PDB file of C-alpha atoms and ligand atoms in Angstrom:
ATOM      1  CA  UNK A  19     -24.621 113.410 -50.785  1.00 43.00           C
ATOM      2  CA  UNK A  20     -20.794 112.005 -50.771  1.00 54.00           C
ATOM      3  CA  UNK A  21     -18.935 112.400 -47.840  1.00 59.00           C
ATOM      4  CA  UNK A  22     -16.083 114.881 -48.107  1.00 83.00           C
ATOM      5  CA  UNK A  23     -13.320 113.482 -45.484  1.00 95.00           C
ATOM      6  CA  UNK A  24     -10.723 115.685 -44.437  1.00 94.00           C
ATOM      7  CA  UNK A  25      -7.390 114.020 -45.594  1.00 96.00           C
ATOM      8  CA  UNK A  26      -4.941 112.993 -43.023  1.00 97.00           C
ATOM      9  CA  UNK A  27      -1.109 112.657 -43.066  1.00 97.00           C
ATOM     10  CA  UNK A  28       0.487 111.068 -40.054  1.00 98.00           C
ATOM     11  CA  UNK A  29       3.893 110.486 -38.589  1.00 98.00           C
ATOM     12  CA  UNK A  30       4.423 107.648 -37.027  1.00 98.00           C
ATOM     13  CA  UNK A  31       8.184 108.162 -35.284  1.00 98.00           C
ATOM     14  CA  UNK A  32       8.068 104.724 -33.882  1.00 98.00           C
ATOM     15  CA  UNK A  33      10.814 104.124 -31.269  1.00 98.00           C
ATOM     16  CA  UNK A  34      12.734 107.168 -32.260  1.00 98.00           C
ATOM     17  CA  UNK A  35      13.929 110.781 -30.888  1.00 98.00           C
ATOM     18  CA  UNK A  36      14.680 112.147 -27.293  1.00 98.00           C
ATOM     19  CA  UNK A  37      12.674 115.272 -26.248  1.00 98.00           C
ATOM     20  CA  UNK A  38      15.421 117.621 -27.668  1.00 98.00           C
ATOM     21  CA  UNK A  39      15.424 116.217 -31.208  1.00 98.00           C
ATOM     22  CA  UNK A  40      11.406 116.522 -31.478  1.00 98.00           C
ATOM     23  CA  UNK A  41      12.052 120.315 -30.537  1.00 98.00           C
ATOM     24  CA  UNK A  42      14.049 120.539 -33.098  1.00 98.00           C
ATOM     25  CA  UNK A  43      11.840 118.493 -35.445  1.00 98.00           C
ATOM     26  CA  UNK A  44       8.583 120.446 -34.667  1.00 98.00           C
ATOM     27  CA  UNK A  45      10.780 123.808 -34.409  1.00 97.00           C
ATOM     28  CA  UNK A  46      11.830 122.856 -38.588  1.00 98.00           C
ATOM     29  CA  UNK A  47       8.202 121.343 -39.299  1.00 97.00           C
ATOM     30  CA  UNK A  48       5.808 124.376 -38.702  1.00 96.00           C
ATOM     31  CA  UNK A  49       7.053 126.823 -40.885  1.00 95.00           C
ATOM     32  CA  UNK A  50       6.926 124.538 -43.534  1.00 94.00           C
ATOM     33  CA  UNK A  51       3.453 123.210 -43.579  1.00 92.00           C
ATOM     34  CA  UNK A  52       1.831 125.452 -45.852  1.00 83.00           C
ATOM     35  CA  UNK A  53      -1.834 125.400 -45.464  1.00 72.00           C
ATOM     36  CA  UNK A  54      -3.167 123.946 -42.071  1.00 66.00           C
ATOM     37  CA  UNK A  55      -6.802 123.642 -43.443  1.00 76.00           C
ATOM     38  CA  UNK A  56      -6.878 121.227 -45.878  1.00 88.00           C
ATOM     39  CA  UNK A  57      -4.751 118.417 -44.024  1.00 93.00           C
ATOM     40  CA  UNK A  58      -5.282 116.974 -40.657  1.00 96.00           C
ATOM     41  CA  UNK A  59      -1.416 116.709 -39.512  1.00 97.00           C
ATOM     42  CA  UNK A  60      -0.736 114.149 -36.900  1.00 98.00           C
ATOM     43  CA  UNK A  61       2.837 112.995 -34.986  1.00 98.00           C
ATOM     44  CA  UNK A  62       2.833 109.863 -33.279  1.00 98.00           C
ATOM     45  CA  UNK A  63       5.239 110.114 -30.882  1.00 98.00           C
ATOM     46  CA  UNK A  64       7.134 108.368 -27.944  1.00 98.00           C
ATOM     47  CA  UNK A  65       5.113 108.762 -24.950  1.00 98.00           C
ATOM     48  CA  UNK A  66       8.415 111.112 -23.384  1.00 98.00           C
ATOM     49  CA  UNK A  67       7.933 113.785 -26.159  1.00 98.00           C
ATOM     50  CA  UNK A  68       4.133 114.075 -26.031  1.00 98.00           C
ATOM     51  CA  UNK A  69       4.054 116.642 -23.600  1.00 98.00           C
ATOM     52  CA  UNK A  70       6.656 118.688 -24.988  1.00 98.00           C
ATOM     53  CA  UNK A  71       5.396 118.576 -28.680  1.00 98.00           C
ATOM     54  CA  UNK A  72       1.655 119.076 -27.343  1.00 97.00           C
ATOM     55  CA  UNK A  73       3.045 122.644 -25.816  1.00 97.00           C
ATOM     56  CA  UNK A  74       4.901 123.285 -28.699  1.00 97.00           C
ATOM     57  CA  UNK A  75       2.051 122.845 -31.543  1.00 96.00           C
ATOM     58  CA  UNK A  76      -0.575 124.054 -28.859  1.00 93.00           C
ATOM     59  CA  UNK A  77      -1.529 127.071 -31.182  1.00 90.00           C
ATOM     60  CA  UNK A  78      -2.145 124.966 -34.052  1.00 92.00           C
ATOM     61  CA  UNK A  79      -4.210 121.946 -35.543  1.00 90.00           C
ATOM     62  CA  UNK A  80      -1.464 119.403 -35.433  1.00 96.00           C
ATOM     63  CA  UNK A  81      -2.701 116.332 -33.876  1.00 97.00           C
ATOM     64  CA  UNK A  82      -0.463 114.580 -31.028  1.00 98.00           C
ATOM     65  CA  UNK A  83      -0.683 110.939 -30.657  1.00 98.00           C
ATOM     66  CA  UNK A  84       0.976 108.290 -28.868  1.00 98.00           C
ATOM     67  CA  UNK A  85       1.732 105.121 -30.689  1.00 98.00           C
ATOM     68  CA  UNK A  86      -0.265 102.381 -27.808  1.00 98.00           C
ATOM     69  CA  UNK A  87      -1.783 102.276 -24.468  1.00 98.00           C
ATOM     70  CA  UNK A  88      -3.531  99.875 -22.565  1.00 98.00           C
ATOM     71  CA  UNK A  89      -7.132  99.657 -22.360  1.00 98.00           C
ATOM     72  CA  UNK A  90      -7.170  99.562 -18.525  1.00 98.00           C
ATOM     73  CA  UNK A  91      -7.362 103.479 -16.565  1.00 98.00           C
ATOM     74  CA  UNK A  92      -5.466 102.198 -13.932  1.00 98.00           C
ATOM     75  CA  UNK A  93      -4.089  99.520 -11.400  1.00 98.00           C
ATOM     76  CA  UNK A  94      -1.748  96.565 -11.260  1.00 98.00           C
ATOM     77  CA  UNK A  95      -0.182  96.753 -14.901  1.00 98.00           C
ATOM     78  CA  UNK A  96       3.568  97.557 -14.251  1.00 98.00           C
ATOM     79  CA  UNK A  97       4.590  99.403 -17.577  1.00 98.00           C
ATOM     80  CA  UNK A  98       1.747  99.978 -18.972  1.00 98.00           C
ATOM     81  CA  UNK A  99       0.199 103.549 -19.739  1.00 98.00           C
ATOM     82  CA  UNK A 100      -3.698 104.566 -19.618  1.00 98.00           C
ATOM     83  CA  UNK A 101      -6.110 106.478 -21.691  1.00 98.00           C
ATOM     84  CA  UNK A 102      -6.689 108.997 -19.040  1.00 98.00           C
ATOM     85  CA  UNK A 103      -2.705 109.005 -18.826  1.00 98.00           C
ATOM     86  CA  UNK A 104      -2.197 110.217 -22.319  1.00 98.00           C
ATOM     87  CA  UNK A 105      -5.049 112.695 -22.243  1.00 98.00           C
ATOM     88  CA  UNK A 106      -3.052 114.119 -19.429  1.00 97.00           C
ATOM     89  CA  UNK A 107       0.012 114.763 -21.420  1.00 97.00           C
ATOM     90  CA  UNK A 108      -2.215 116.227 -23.854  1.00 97.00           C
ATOM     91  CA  UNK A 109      -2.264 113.564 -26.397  1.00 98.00           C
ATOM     92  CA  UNK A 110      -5.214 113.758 -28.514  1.00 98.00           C
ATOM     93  CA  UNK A 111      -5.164 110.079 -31.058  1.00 98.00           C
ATOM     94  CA  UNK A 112      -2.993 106.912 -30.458  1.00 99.00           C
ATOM     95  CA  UNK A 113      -2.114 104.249 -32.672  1.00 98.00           C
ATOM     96  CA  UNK A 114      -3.899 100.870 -32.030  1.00 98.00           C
ATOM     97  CA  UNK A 115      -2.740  97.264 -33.255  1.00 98.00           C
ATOM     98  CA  UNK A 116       0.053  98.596 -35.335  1.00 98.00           C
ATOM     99  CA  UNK A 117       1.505  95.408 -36.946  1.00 98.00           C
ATOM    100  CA  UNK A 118       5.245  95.517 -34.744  1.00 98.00           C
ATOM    101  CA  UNK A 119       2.423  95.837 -31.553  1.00 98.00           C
ATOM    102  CA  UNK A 120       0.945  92.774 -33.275  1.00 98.00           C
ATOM    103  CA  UNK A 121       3.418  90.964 -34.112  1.00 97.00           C
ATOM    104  CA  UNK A 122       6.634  91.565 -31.916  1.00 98.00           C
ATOM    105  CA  UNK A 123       4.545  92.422 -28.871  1.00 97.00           C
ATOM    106  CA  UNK A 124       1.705  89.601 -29.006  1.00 98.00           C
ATOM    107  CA  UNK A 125      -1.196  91.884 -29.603  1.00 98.00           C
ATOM    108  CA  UNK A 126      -4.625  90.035 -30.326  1.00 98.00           C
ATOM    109  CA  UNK A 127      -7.384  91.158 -32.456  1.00 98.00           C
ATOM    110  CA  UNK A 128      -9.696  91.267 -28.916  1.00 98.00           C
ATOM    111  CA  UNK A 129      -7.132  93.316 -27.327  1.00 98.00           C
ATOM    112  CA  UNK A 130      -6.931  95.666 -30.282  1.00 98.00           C
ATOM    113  CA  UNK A 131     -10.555  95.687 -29.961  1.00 98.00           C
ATOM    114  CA  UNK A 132     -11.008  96.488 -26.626  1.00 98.00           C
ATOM    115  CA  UNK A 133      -8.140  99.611 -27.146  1.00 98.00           C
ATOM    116  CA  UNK A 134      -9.743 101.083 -30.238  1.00 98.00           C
ATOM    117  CA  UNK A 135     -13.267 101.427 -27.844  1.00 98.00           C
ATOM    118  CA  UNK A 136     -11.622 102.162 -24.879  1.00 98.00           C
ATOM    119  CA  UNK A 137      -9.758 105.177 -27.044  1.00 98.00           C
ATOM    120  CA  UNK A 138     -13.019 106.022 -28.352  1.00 98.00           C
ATOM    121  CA  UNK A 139     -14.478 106.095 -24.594  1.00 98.00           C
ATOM    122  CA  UNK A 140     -11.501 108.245 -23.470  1.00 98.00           C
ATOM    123  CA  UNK A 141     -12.040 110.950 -25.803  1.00 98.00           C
ATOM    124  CA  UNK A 142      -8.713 109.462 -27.723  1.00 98.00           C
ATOM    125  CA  UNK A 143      -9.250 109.195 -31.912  1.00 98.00           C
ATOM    126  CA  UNK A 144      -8.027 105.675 -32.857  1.00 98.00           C
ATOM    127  CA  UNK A 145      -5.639 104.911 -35.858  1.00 98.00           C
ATOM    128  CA  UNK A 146      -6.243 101.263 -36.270  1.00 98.00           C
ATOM    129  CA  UNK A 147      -3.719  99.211 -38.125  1.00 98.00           C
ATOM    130  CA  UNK A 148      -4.726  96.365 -40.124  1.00 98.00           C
ATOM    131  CA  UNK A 149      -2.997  94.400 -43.079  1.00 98.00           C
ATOM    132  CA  UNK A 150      -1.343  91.157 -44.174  1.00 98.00           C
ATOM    133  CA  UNK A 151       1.800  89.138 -44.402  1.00 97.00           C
ATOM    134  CA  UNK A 152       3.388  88.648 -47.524  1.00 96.00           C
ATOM    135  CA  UNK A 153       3.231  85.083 -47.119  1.00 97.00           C
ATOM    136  CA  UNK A 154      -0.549  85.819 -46.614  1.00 97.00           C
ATOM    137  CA  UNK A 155      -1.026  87.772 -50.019  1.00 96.00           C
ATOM    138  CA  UNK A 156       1.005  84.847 -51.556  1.00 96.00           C
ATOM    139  CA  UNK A 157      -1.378  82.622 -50.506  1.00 97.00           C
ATOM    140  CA  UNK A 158      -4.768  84.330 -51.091  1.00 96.00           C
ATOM    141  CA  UNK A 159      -5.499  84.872 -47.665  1.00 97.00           C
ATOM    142  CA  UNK A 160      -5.089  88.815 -47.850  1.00 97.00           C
ATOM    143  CA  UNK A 161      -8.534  89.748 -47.186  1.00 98.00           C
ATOM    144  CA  UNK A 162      -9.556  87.082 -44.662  1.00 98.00           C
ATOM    145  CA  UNK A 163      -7.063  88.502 -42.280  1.00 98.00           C
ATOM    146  CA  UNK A 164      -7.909  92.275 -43.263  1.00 98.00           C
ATOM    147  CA  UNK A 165     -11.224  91.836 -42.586  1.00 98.00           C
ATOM    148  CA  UNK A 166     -10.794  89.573 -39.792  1.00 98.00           C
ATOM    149  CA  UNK A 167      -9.268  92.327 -38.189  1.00 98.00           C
ATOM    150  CA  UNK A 168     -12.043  95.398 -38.985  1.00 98.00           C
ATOM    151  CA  UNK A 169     -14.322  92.282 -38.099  1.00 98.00           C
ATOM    152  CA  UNK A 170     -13.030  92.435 -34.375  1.00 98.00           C
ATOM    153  CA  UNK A 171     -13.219  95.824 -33.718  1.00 98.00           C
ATOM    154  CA  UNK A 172     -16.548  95.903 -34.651  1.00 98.00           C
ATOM    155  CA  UNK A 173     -17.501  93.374 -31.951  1.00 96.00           C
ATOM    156  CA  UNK A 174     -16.452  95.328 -29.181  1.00 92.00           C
ATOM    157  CA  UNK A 175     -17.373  98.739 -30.623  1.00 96.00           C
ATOM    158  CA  UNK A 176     -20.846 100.400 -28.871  1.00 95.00           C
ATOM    159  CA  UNK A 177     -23.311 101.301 -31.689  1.00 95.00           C
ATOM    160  CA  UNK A 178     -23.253 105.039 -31.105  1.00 96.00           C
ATOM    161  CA  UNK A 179     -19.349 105.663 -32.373  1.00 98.00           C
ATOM    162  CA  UNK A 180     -19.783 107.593 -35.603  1.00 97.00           C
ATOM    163  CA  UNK A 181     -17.420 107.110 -38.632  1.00 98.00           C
ATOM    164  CA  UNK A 182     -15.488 110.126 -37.985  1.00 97.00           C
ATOM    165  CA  UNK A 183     -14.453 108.346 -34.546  1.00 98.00           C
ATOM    166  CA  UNK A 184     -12.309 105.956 -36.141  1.00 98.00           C
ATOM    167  CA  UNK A 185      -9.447 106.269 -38.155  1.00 98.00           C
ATOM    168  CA  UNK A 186      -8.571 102.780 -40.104  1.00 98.00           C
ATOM    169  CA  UNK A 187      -4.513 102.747 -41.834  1.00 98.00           C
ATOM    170  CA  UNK A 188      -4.293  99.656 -44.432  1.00 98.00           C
ATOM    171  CA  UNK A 189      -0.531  98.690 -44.220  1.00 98.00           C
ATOM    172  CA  UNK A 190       0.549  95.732 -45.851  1.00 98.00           C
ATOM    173  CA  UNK A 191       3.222  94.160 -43.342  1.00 97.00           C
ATOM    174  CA  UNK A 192       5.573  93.422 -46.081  1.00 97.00           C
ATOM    175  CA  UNK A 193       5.731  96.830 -47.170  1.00 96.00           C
ATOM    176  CA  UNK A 194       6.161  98.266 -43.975  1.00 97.00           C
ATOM    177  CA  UNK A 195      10.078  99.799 -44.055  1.00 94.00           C
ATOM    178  CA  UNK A 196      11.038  97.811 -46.775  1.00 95.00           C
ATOM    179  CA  UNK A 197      11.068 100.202 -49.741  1.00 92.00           C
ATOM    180  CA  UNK A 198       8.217  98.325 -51.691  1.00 92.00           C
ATOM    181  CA  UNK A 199       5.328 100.336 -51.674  1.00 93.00           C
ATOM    182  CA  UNK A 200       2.038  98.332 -52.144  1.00 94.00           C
ATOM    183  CA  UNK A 201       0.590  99.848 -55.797  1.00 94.00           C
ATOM    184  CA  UNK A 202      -1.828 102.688 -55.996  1.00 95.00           C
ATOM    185  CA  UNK A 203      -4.452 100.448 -57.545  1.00 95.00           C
ATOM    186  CA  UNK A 204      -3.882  97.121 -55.000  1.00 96.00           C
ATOM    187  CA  UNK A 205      -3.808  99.953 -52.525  1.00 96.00           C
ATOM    188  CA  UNK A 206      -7.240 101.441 -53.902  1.00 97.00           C
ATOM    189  CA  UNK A 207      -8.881  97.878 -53.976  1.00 97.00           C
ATOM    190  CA  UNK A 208      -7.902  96.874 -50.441  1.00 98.00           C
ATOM    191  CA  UNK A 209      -9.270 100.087 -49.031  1.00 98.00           C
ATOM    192  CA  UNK A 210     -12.249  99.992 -50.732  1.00 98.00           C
ATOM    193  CA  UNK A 211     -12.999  96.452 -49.824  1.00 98.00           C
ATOM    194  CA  UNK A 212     -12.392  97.879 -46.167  1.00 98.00           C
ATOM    195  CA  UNK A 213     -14.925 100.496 -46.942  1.00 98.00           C
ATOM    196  CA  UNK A 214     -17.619  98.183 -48.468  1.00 98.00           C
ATOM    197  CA  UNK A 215     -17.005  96.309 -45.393  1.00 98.00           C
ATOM    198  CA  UNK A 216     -17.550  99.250 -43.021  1.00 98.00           C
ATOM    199  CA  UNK A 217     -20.453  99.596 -44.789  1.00 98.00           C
ATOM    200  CA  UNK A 218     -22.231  95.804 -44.606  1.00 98.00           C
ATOM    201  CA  UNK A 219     -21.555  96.417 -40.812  1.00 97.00           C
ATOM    202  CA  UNK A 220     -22.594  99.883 -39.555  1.00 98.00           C
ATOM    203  CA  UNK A 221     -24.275 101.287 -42.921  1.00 97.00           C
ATOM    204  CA  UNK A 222     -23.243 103.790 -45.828  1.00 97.00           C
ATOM    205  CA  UNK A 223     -23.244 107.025 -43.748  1.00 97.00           C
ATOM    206  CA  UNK A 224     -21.160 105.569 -41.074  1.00 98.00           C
ATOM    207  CA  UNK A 225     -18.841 104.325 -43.789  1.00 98.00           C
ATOM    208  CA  UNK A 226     -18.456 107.594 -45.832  1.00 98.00           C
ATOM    209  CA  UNK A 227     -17.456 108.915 -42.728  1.00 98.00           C
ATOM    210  CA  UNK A 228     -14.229 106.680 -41.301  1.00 98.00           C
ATOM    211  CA  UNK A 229     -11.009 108.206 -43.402  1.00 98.00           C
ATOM    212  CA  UNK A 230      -8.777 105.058 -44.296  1.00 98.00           C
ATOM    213  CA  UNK A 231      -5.432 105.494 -44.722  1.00 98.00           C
ATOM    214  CA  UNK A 232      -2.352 103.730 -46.378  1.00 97.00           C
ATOM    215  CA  UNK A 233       1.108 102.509 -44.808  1.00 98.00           C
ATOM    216  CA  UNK A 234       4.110 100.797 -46.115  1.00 97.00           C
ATOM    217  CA  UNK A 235       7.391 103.156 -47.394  1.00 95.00           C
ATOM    218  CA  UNK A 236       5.548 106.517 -48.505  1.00 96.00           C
ATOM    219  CA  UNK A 237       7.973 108.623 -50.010  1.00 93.00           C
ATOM    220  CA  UNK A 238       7.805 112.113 -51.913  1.00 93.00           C
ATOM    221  CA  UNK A 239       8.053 110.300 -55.261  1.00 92.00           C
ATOM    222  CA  UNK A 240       5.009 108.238 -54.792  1.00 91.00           C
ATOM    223  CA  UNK A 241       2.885 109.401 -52.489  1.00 93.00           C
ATOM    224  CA  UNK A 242       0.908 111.780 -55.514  1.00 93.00           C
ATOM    225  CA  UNK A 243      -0.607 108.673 -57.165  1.00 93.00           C
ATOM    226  CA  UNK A 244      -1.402 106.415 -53.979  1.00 93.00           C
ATOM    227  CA  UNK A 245      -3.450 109.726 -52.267  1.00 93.00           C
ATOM    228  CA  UNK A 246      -5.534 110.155 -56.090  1.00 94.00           C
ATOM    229  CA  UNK A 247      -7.193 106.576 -55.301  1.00 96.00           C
ATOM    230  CA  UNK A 248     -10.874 107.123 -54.512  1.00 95.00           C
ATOM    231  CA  UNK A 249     -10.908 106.116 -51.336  1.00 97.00           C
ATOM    232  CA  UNK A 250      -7.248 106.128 -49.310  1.00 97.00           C
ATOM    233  CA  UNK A 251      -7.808 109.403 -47.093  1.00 97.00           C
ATOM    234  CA  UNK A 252      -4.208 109.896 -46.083  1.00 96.00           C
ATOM    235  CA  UNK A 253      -1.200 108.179 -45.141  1.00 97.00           C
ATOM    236  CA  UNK A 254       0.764 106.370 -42.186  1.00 98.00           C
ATOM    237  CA  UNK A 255       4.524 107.567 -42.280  1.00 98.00           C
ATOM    238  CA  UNK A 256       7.068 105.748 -40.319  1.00 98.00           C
ATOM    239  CA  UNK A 257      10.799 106.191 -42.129  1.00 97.00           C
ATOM    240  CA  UNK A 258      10.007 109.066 -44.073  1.00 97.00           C
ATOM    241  CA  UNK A 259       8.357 111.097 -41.219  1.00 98.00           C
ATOM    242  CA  UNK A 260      11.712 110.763 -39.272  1.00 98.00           C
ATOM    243  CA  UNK A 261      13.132 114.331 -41.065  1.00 98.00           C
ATOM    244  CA  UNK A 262      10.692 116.904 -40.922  1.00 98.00           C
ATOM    245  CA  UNK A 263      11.513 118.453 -44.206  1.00 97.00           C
ATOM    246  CA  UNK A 264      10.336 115.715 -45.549  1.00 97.00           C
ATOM    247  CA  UNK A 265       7.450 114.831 -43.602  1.00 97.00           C
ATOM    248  CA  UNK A 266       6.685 118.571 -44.635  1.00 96.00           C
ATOM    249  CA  UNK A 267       7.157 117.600 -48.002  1.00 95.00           C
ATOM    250  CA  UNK A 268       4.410 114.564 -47.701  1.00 96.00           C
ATOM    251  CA  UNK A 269       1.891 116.726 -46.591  1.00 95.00           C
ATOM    252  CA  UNK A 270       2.268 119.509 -48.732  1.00 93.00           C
ATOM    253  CA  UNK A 271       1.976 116.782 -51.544  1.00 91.00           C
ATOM    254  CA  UNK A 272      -1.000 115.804 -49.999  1.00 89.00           C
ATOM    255  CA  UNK A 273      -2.760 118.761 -50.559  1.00 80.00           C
ATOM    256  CA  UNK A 274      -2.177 119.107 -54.057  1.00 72.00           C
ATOM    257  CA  UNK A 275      -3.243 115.257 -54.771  1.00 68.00           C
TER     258      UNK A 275
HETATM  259  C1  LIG B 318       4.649 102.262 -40.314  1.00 65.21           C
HETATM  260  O1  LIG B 318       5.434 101.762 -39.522  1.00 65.21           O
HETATM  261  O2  LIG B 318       3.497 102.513 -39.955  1.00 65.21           O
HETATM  262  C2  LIG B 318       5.113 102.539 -41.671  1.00 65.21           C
HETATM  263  C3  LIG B 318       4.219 102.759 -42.597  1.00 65.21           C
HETATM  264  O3  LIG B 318       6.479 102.539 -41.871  1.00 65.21           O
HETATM  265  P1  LIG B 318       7.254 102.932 -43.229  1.00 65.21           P
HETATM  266  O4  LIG B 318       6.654 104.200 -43.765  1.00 65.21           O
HETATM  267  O5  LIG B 318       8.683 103.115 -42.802  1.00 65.21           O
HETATM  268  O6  LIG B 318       7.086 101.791 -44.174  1.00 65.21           O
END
């Protein structure tokens, strides 16, 4: 029988908003959302405002998540924050090897690994980032580095996580805040090569189970086509999901896709 995933539409704030501006966001988002059933709604937030968003959505399903961690629990790691940390503050998913992590920051594919089972182990769900340069699509190399980067995970990844453990987000670096959205159908064929994939390594149930989302400048006007493809589950948000009427607006458009 075919899986039936539970979409998912996430906000990913990056290094944006003080405590009193996510009040105000999540005070202008909630009465907007119109059906909390059909749409797993998730804010990725600056480790400051978890707490204060967790309280303030605490009475319904939005998911809080930070946007890292570090996949020790504790000790000599000045700046770092733990798994066990955010679960205090009530986060419930984090962001793993999101490409500015990667790229700015000098994340590895092991150490993406080793957060994405160390989330898993804390009770945290996982959005794992994966995609490629532009010079990398120029060049054909696209899919060696995508699944280079699933590859990994899987190496470190203990044989009992189930699919719905894992969330995967396919964003294309170059279309990450640039206003050049990656097309619904080179969107559909990347995620379903990530799929097939999932499924060569840990089997078809496993694989019918892990939601896969897309990333790189969703807006209102095209977010209808990209969430029809077969197999994109939901969406990463970074610039759009800044204004909550029209992060509102993405997810509400989700449900109708
Ligand atoms: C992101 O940073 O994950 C992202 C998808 O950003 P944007 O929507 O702004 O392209």
């Amino acid at each position: 029988m075919a899986q039936v995933r539970r979409p998912m539409m996430a906000a990913n704030w990056k290094m944006n908003k003080l405590i009193r501006e996510a009040e105000e966001y999540v005070a202008q988002l909630l009465p907007r959302l119109i059906d909390n059933e059909g749409v797993d709604v998730a804010i990725f937030a600056p480790f400051t405002c978890l707490q204060q968003i967790g309280r303030m959505t605490q009475a319904t399903p939005i998911v809080v998540g930070a946007q890292n961690f570090y996949f020790e629990d504790s000790g000599a790691f000045t700046g770092e924050i733990s798994a066990p940390m955010l679960k205090d503050v009530g986060a419930e998913a984090v962001i793993v090897g999101h490409s500015e992590r990667r790229e700015i920051f000098g994340e590895t594919d092991e150490m993406v690994a080793r957060k994405t089972s160390r989330a898993i182990g804390a009770g945290l769900l996982p959005i794992v980032c994966v995609g490629e340069t532009k010079e990398e699509r120029d060049t054909g190399e696209m899919w060696d580095k995508c699944s280079g980067q699933v590859q990994s995970v899987f190496e470190e990844l203990d044989k009992k996580v189930r699919g719905d453990d894992i969330v995967f987000a396919y964003e294309p670096i170059w279309a990450i805040g640039t206003g050049d959205m990656a097309s619904p159908e080179d969107s559909q064929a990347a995620i379903g090569k990530i799929r097939a994939l999932l499924e060569e390594l840990r089997g078809e149930q496993f694989a019918s189970q892990v939601r896969i989302l897309y990333g790189g400048s969703i807006k209102l006007e095209n977010i209808g086509e990209v969430m029809a493809q077969k197999d994109v589950d939901g969406g990463l948000v970074g610039g759009a999901s800044l204004d909550p009427v029209s992060f509102a607006g993405l997810v509400n458009a989700t449900l109708s896709s």
